[in-house]
Tab-separated table of C-alpha atoms in Angstrom:
chain	number	residue	atom	x	y	z
A	128	UNK	CA	10.289	-97.726	-64.903
A	129	UNK	CA	11.939	-95.547	-62.310
A	130	UNK	CA	11.032	-92.363	-60.450
A	131	UNK	CA	13.664	-89.911	-59.283
A	132	UNK	CA	13.533	-86.519	-57.585
A	133	UNK	CA	15.100	-83.411	-59.125
A	134	UNK	CA	15.944	-80.381	-56.982
A	135	UNK	CA	15.512	-76.886	-58.464
A	136	UNK	CA	15.471	-74.657	-55.390
A	137	UNK	CA	17.562	-71.511	-55.442
A	138	UNK	CA	18.199	-68.369	-53.489
A	139	UNK	CA	14.630	-67.072	-53.648
A	140	UNK	CA	13.347	-70.011	-51.564
A	141	UNK	CA	15.012	-68.676	-48.433
A	142	UNK	CA	18.418	-68.324	-46.769
A	143	UNK	CA	20.872	-70.463	-48.773
A	144	UNK	CA	22.009	-72.522	-45.772
A	145	UNK	CA	18.417	-73.396	-44.880
A	146	UNK	CA	17.482	-74.179	-48.475
A	147	UNK	CA	20.479	-76.458	-48.955
A	148	UNK	CA	19.722	-78.288	-45.711
A	149	UNK	CA	16.152	-78.824	-46.921
A	150	UNK	CA	17.438	-80.236	-50.213
A	151	UNK	CA	19.576	-82.716	-48.276
A	152	UNK	CA	16.607	-83.681	-46.090
A	153	UNK	CA	14.465	-84.211	-49.203
A	154	UNK	CA	17.236	-86.353	-50.703
A	155	UNK	CA	17.292	-88.473	-47.553
A	156	UNK	CA	13.519	-88.838	-47.843
A	157	UNK	CA	13.839	-89.897	-51.484
A	158	UNK	CA	16.355	-92.543	-50.426
A	159	UNK	CA	14.110	-93.811	-47.644
A	160	UNK	CA	10.896	-93.773	-49.691
A	161	UNK	CA	12.204	-95.864	-52.574
A	162	UNK	CA	12.799	-93.218	-55.234
A	163	UNK	CA	15.522	-94.179	-57.680
A	164	UNK	CA	17.471	-90.914	-57.924
A	165	UNK	CA	18.082	-87.593	-56.173
A	166	UNK	CA	19.586	-85.270	-58.785
A	167	UNK	CA	20.584	-81.615	-59.052
A	168	UNK	CA	20.477	-78.980	-61.791
A	169	UNK	CA	21.900	-75.526	-62.427
A	170	UNK	CA	22.040	-72.101	-63.944
A	171	UNK	CA	25.215	-70.094	-63.418
A	172	UNK	CA	23.478	-66.747	-62.936
A	173	UNK	CA	20.009	-67.082	-61.473
A	174	UNK	CA	18.190	-66.504	-58.211
A	175	UNK	CA	16.069	-69.549	-59.041
A	176	UNK	CA	18.916	-72.091	-59.259
A	177	UNK	CA	22.155	-72.832	-57.456
A	178	UNK	CA	25.177	-72.929	-59.748
A	179	UNK	CA	27.252	-75.798	-58.312
A	180	UNK	CA	25.342	-79.033	-58.966
A	181	UNK	CA	28.272	-81.451	-58.691
A	182	UNK	CA	29.415	-80.327	-55.212
A	183	UNK	CA	25.800	-80.535	-54.060
A	184	UNK	CA	25.655	-84.063	-55.464
A	185	UNK	CA	28.629	-85.014	-53.273
A	186	UNK	CA	26.682	-83.849	-50.219
A	187	UNK	CA	23.629	-85.837	-51.328
A	188	UNK	CA	25.777	-88.929	-51.861
A	189	UNK	CA	27.142	-88.644	-48.322
A	190	UNK	CA	23.617	-88.481	-46.872
A	191	UNK	CA	22.071	-91.363	-48.891
A	192	UNK	CA	22.631	-95.075	-49.430
A	193	UNK	CA	20.882	-96.247	-52.589
A	194	UNK	CA	19.580	-93.461	-54.868
A	195	UNK	CA	21.402	-92.396	-58.014
A	196	UNK	CA	23.227	-89.087	-57.481
A	197	UNK	CA	24.351	-86.503	-59.996
A	198	UNK	CA	22.873	-83.956	-62.377
A	199	UNK	CA	19.952	-83.357	-64.706
A	200	UNK	CA	21.511	-81.300	-65.967
A	201	UNK	CA	24.989	-79.780	-65.678
A	202	UNK	CA	25.733	-77.315	-68.480
A	203	UNK	CA	28.768	-79.227	-69.711
A	204	UNK	CA	30.166	-76.595	-72.144
A	205	UNK	CA	30.887	-74.423	-69.097
A	206	UNK	CA	33.259	-77.016	-67.583
A	207	UNK	CA	36.720	-78.261	-68.420
A	208	UNK	CA	35.660	-81.736	-69.600
A	209	UNK	CA	38.585	-83.595	-68.018
A	210	UNK	CA	37.939	-81.936	-64.657
A	211	UNK	CA	34.235	-82.770	-64.967
A	212	UNK	CA	35.148	-86.380	-65.765
A	213	UNK	CA	37.406	-86.500	-62.702
A	214	UNK	CA	34.839	-84.976	-60.375
A	215	UNK	CA	32.049	-87.295	-61.508
A	216	UNK	CA	34.333	-90.343	-61.372
A	217	UNK	CA	35.164	-89.397	-57.776
A	218	UNK	CA	31.428	-89.018	-57.073
A	219	UNK	CA	30.921	-92.513	-58.464
A	220	UNK	CA	33.615	-93.957	-56.206
A	221	UNK	CA	32.359	-92.069	-53.142
A	222	UNK	CA	28.766	-93.170	-53.700
A	223	UNK	CA	29.574	-96.804	-54.375
A	224	UNK	CA	28.740	-96.674	-58.078
A	225	UNK	CA	25.610	-94.509	-57.927
A	226	UNK	CA	26.681	-91.556	-60.093
A	227	UNK	CA	24.463	-90.485	-63.026
A	228	UNK	CA	25.413	-87.558	-65.239
A	229	UNK	CA	22.912	-85.588	-67.264
A	230	UNK	CA	24.372	-82.785	-69.359
A	231	UNK	CA	22.991	-80.102	-71.645
A	232	UNK	CA	24.139	-77.107	-73.658
A	233	UNK	CA	21.908	-74.637	-71.803
A	234	UNK	CA	19.692	-71.990	-73.331
A	235	UNK	CA	20.608	-68.748	-71.515
A	236	UNK	CA	23.518	-66.654	-72.820
A	237	UNK	CA	24.033	-65.206	-69.324
A	238	UNK	CA	25.119	-68.642	-68.072
A	239	UNK	CA	27.998	-68.397	-70.538
A	240	UNK	CA	28.978	-64.772	-69.987
A	241	UNK	CA	29.015	-65.350	-66.217
A	242	UNK	CA	31.921	-67.799	-66.546
A	243	UNK	CA	33.524	-66.287	-69.672
A	244	UNK	CA	32.662	-69.013	-72.201
A	245	UNK	CA	31.656	-67.937	-75.722
A	246	UNK	CA	27.943	-68.533	-76.327
A	247	UNK	CA	28.519	-69.226	-80.021
A	248	UNK	CA	30.748	-72.215	-79.155
A	249	UNK	CA	28.115	-74.027	-77.075
A	250	UNK	CA	27.178	-76.740	-79.602
A	251	UNK	CA	30.782	-77.573	-80.438
A	252	UNK	CA	31.794	-77.608	-76.779
A	253	UNK	CA	28.800	-79.784	-75.893
A	254	UNK	CA	29.602	-82.334	-78.589
A	255	UNK	CA	33.298	-82.467	-77.789
A	256	UNK	CA	32.681	-82.623	-74.017
A	257	UNK	CA	30.435	-85.670	-74.398
A	258	UNK	CA	33.067	-87.491	-76.428
A	259	UNK	CA	35.829	-86.558	-73.981
A	260	UNK	CA	33.792	-87.739	-70.971
A	261	UNK	CA	33.229	-91.097	-72.639
A	262	UNK	CA	36.921	-91.513	-73.475
A	263	UNK	CA	38.020	-90.392	-70.017
A	264	UNK	CA	35.895	-93.074	-68.363
A	265	UNK	CA	36.538	-95.964	-70.730
A	266	UNK	CA	40.182	-95.617	-71.826
A	267	UNK	CA	43.280	-96.017	-69.642
A	268	UNK	CA	44.858	-93.052	-71.403
A	269	UNK	CA	43.463	-90.956	-74.237
A	270	UNK	CA	44.209	-88.071	-76.546
A	271	UNK	CA	41.710	-85.729	-78.140
A	272	UNK	CA	41.970	-82.941	-80.668
A	273	UNK	CA	38.892	-80.970	-81.635
A	274	UNK	CA	37.915	-77.435	-82.566
A	275	UNK	CA	37.899	-76.284	-78.921
A	276	UNK	CA	39.646	-78.896	-76.771
A	277	UNK	CA	42.982	-80.635	-77.176
A	278	UNK	CA	44.405	-83.210	-74.744
A	279	UNK	CA	47.442	-85.442	-75.237
A	280	UNK	CA	47.963	-88.711	-73.405
A	281	UNK	CA	45.876	-87.912	-70.322
A	282	UNK	CA	44.299	-90.208	-67.748
A	283	UNK	CA	41.443	-89.649	-65.316
A	284	UNK	CA	42.236	-90.742	-61.766
A	285	UNK	CA	40.282	-92.248	-60.152
A	286	UNK	CA	38.329	-94.103	-62.813
A	287	UNK	CA	34.580	-94.552	-62.197
A	288	UNK	CA	33.509	-97.555	-60.154
A	289	UNK	CA	30.791	-98.509	-62.644
A	290	UNK	CA	31.890	-100.722	-65.513
A	291	UNK	CA	31.819	-98.711	-68.722
A	292	UNK	CA	31.836	-95.432	-66.840
A	293	UNK	CA	29.102	-93.231	-65.406
A	294	UNK	CA	25.807	-93.286	-67.380
A	295	UNK	CA	25.801	-90.212	-69.624
A	296	UNK	CA	22.403	-88.760	-70.555
A	297	UNK	CA	22.016	-85.761	-72.855
A	298	UNK	CA	19.310	-83.118	-72.705
A	299	UNK	CA	18.220	-81.664	-76.040
A	300	UNK	CA	15.313	-79.854	-77.721
A	301	UNK	CA	16.637	-79.188	-81.250
A	302	UNK	CA	16.841	-81.739	-84.096
A	303	UNK	CA	20.644	-81.557	-84.016
A	304	UNK	CA	20.725	-81.968	-80.256
A	305	UNK	CA	18.373	-84.954	-80.385
A	306	UNK	CA	20.564	-86.642	-82.988
A	307	UNK	CA	23.602	-85.926	-80.802
A	308	UNK	CA	21.869	-87.527	-77.807
A	309	UNK	CA	21.203	-90.625	-79.894
A	310	UNK	CA	24.757	-90.745	-81.210
A	311	UNK	CA	26.672	-90.032	-77.989
A	312	UNK	CA	24.419	-90.578	-74.973
A	313	UNK	CA	23.077	-93.448	-72.920
A	314	UNK	CA	19.744	-91.642	-72.950
A	315	UNK	CA	17.818	-88.467	-73.726
A	316	UNK	CA	16.433	-86.077	-71.076
A	317	UNK	CA	13.333	-83.998	-71.904
A	318	UNK	CA	12.769	-80.548	-70.510
A	319	UNK	CA	10.302	-80.108	-67.673
A	320	UNK	CA	7.484	-78.392	-69.529
A	321	UNK	CA	7.238	-79.725	-73.073
A	322	UNK	CA	3.816	-81.132	-73.933
A	323	UNK	CA	3.093	-84.780	-74.553
A	324	UNK	CA	2.804	-84.201	-78.319
A	325	UNK	CA	6.096	-82.303	-78.452
A	326	UNK	CA	7.825	-85.011	-76.461
A	327	UNK	CA	6.463	-87.738	-78.722
A	328	UNK	CA	7.897	-86.109	-81.846
A	329	UNK	CA	11.276	-85.456	-80.241
A	330	UNK	CA	11.423	-88.994	-78.852
A	331	UNK	CA	10.920	-90.399	-82.346
A	332	UNK	CA	13.834	-88.318	-83.674
A	333	UNK	CA	16.048	-89.320	-80.764
A	334	UNK	CA	15.239	-93.040	-80.996
A	335	UNK	CA	15.959	-93.136	-84.719
A	336	UNK	CA	19.381	-91.581	-84.107
A	337	UNK	CA	20.147	-93.944	-81.215
A	338	UNK	CA	19.287	-97.015	-83.256
A	339	UNK	CA	21.339	-95.751	-86.203
A	340	UNK	CA	24.297	-95.408	-83.823
A	341	UNK	CA	23.746	-98.907	-82.450
A	342	UNK	CA	22.601	-97.647	-79.050
A	343	UNK	CA	19.584	-98.704	-77.034
A	344	UNK	CA	17.354	-95.620	-76.636
A	345	UNK	CA	16.302	-94.486	-73.182
A	346	UNK	CA	13.966	-91.559	-72.485
A	347	UNK	CA	13.983	-89.736	-69.136
A	348	UNK	CA	11.241	-87.149	-68.678
A	349	UNK	CA	11.430	-84.291	-66.187
A	350	UNK	CA	7.945	-83.427	-64.876
A	351	UNK	CA	6.584	-81.031	-62.282
A	352	UNK	CA	4.635	-83.170	-59.817
A	353	UNK	CA	2.100	-82.613	-57.045
A	354	UNK	CA	-0.174	-85.381	-55.735
A	355	UNK	CA	-2.890	-84.685	-53.181
A	356	UNK	CA	-6.143	-86.242	-51.955
A	357	UNK	CA	-7.682	-82.748	-51.956
A	358	UNK	CA	-7.592	-81.038	-55.356
A	359	UNK	CA	-8.418	-77.583	-53.977
A	360	UNK	CA	-5.637	-77.886	-51.436
A	361	UNK	CA	-3.287	-79.084	-54.186
A	362	UNK	CA	-4.041	-76.029	-56.267
A	363	UNK	CA	-3.487	-73.807	-53.235
A	364	UNK	CA	-0.149	-75.433	-52.350
A	365	UNK	CA	1.163	-76.041	-55.837
A	366	UNK	CA	-0.657	-73.835	-58.314
A	367	UNK	CA	0.841	-70.398	-57.760
A	368	UNK	CA	4.437	-71.563	-57.347
A	369	UNK	CA	4.348	-73.971	-60.295
A	370	UNK	CA	2.639	-71.437	-62.523
A	371	UNK	CA	5.223	-68.824	-61.545
A	372	UNK	CA	7.963	-71.264	-62.511
A	373	UNK	CA	6.297	-72.024	-65.851
A	374	UNK	CA	6.026	-68.312	-66.602
A	375	UNK	CA	9.661	-67.731	-65.636
A	376	UNK	CA	10.804	-70.527	-67.935
A	377	UNK	CA	8.636	-69.142	-70.742
A	378	UNK	CA	10.387	-65.799	-70.322
A	379	UNK	CA	13.740	-67.615	-70.344
A	380	UNK	CA	12.786	-69.146	-73.710
A	381	UNK	CA	12.546	-72.702	-72.382
A	382	UNK	CA	8.929	-73.242	-73.508
A	383	UNK	CA	8.364	-72.986	-77.241
A	384	UNK	CA	5.265	-75.128	-77.834
A	385	UNK	CA	2.400	-72.914	-76.650
A	386	UNK	CA	0.671	-71.805	-79.881
A	387	UNK	CA	-0.956	-68.404	-79.564
A	388	UNK	CA	0.768	-67.549	-76.272
A	389	UNK	CA	2.821	-64.399	-76.685
A	390	UNK	CA	3.405	-63.387	-73.066
A	391	UNK	CA	3.911	-65.266	-69.810
A	392	UNK	CA	0.776	-63.839	-68.182
A	393	UNK	CA	-1.343	-65.735	-70.737
A	394	UNK	CA	-0.186	-69.106	-69.371
A	395	UNK	CA	-2.801	-70.902	-67.250
A	396	UNK	CA	-2.556	-73.703	-64.748
A	397	UNK	CA	-5.272	-75.628	-66.620
A	398	UNK	CA	-3.122	-75.784	-69.766
A	399	UNK	CA	-0.188	-77.268	-67.902
A	400	UNK	CA	-2.252	-79.705	-65.852
A	401	UNK	CA	-3.757	-81.044	-69.082
A	402	UNK	CA	-0.619	-82.673	-70.488
A	403	UNK	CA	2.497	-81.245	-68.828
A	404	UNK	CA	2.213	-81.437	-65.035
A	405	UNK	CA	1.727	-84.633	-63.018
A	406	UNK	CA	-0.985	-83.213	-60.789
A	407	UNK	CA	-4.102	-84.159	-58.815
A	408	UNK	CA	-5.243	-87.198	-56.893
A	409	UNK	CA	-2.933	-90.209	-56.790
A	410	UNK	CA	-5.009	-91.911	-59.481
A	411	UNK	CA	-4.968	-88.786	-61.677
A	412	UNK	CA	-1.188	-88.618	-61.298
A	413	UNK	CA	-0.878	-92.287	-62.177
A	414	UNK	CA	-3.079	-91.797	-65.251
A	415	UNK	CA	-0.907	-88.899	-66.452
A	416	UNK	CA	2.243	-90.959	-66.023
A	417	UNK	CA	0.660	-93.846	-67.938
A	418	UNK	CA	-0.124	-91.488	-70.820
A	419	UNK	CA	3.537	-90.542	-71.105
A	420	UNK	CA	4.674	-94.149	-70.898
A	421	UNK	CA	2.031	-95.497	-73.290
A	422	UNK	CA	2.059	-92.675	-75.864
A	423	UNK	CA	5.702	-91.568	-75.729
A	424	UNK	CA	7.477	-94.587	-74.279
A	425	UNK	CA	9.075	-92.726	-71.372
A	426	UNK	CA	11.395	-95.049	-69.441
A	427	UNK	CA	12.069	-92.971	-66.316
A	428	UNK	CA	10.674	-89.847	-64.667
A	429	UNK	CA	12.517	-87.148	-62.725
A	430	UNK	CA	9.948	-85.368	-60.586
A	431	UNK	CA	10.166	-81.775	-59.384
A	432	UNK	CA	8.168	-81.374	-56.168
A	433	UNK	CA	9.572	-78.003	-55.133
A	434	UNK	CA	10.222	-74.892	-57.159
A	435	UNK	CA	12.256	-71.792	-56.443
A	436	UNK	CA	9.338	-70.122	-54.633
A	437	UNK	CA	7.834	-73.131	-52.870
A	438	UNK	CA	5.853	-75.119	-51.757
A	439	UNK	CA	7.137	-75.407	-48.218
A	440	UNK	CA	9.634	-78.046	-47.165
A	441	UNK	CA	7.031	-79.815	-45.016
A	442	UNK	CA	4.516	-79.883	-47.881
A	443	UNK	CA	7.145	-81.290	-50.243
A	444	UNK	CA	7.975	-84.120	-47.851
A	445	UNK	CA	4.272	-84.952	-47.543
A	446	UNK	CA	3.838	-84.945	-51.333
A	447	UNK	CA	6.834	-87.239	-51.754
A	448	UNK	CA	5.408	-89.602	-49.132
A	449	UNK	CA	2.049	-89.695	-50.921
A	450	UNK	CA	3.655	-90.309	-54.301
A	451	UNK	CA	5.705	-93.206	-52.944
A	452	UNK	CA	2.767	-94.711	-51.020
A	453	UNK	CA	0.026	-94.408	-53.646
A	454	UNK	CA	1.104	-93.087	-57.060
A	455	UNK	CA	4.091	-95.322	-57.764
A	456	UNK	CA	2.238	-98.513	-56.717
A	457	UNK	CA	-0.767	-97.528	-58.889
A	458	UNK	CA	1.522	-97.095	-61.902
A	459	UNK	CA	3.248	-100.406	-61.219
A	460	UNK	CA	-0.092	-102.207	-60.904
A	461	UNK	CA	-1.408	-100.957	-64.262
A	462	UNK	CA	-1.382	-103.466	-67.128
A	463	UNK	CA	1.298	-102.913	-69.779
A	464	UNK	CA	-0.185	-101.269	-72.867
C-alpha cells in the first residue's frame, strides 16, 4: 500500500506565487518524508483550483527525487490527446520514470465552456483520449479514427521512459465510467468525498470490468486527511476549511451520496469524519485507513492535507510529518485482514 499527497490549493489560499511556492515546498516534504507521490489536480475555471496541472507537475519533478509526479486528475477531454501524451512522456523522461497520469471527464460544464470544448462530447472524448494515450506510448507510430479525433501515422517524441508507458488511471463515478476504467485504465481513482459504502459498490463494478478486460484491478482512493495528537486542535485547524471544501463540492455536484441532505449548510463535520475523512489521532487515522483497505480493498491513498482556504502551510507540513512518523507505520504494522 502506498500513500501520496494531492495538492488542491488555488487562488483563494493567497497570492498565487506564494501558494505555488508552498505547494513545491510541500512536495519536497513529501519526497523527504517517504510519501509515494506528489500529484496535482485541476479545474479550468475556479478560484479553488489552478488550471495547469501538468506544468506544475514539471516543477514538482524538478524539486523532488523519488515521488511519483503527475495528476489526479487532469480533465483529459479538454486536451489534445497527442499533445497530452507528449507532455506526460517528457515529464516521465525528465523525472527519471516517475510520471503517473490520472485523468477524468470532469463534472462542471464551466470547465468545458472556458476552453471551448462541447460539454456533450465529454464521454466520447474521454474514451477516445484514453485509447490514444495508450497507443501513443506503446506504438512506434499509430493511426486513430474516432467520432472526435483522427490521427494518421503519428509518433510521440520522446517516448516515455517507463516500459509500457506512463501508468494511466481513470477517475469515474458512473457505471459507464467505472466500466471504462476497468477496460482502459491501469487503475480506478475514487473521488475525495464518497462514503465507504459508495466506494465499495463502485469498486465491485470497476473490478468486474477490469477482470473481464484481462486487467489487474487497482483502486486509488483520494481522502481528506488531518492527523493530530489533540482532537480539539485538529478540529480547529482542519474542521472549518475541510467542511467548507465539502460544502463547495456538494454545490458543484461532486457529492451525491448524502441521503436527506438538500443544501450544503446541512452538511456536518461529524458525518464526514465518520466514514469519509481520515481524521483524528494517529491511531484513529490508521483505523480509518484500515477500514477502507479491509472493506473496500483500496490499494493506494492520495491524501489532501490542504484545501483552498487552508490550513496554513506550517500546519500542513506538521500534519504531513505526523502522518509519516506515526500513521503510516501504524498501518504497516497492522495484521492483514
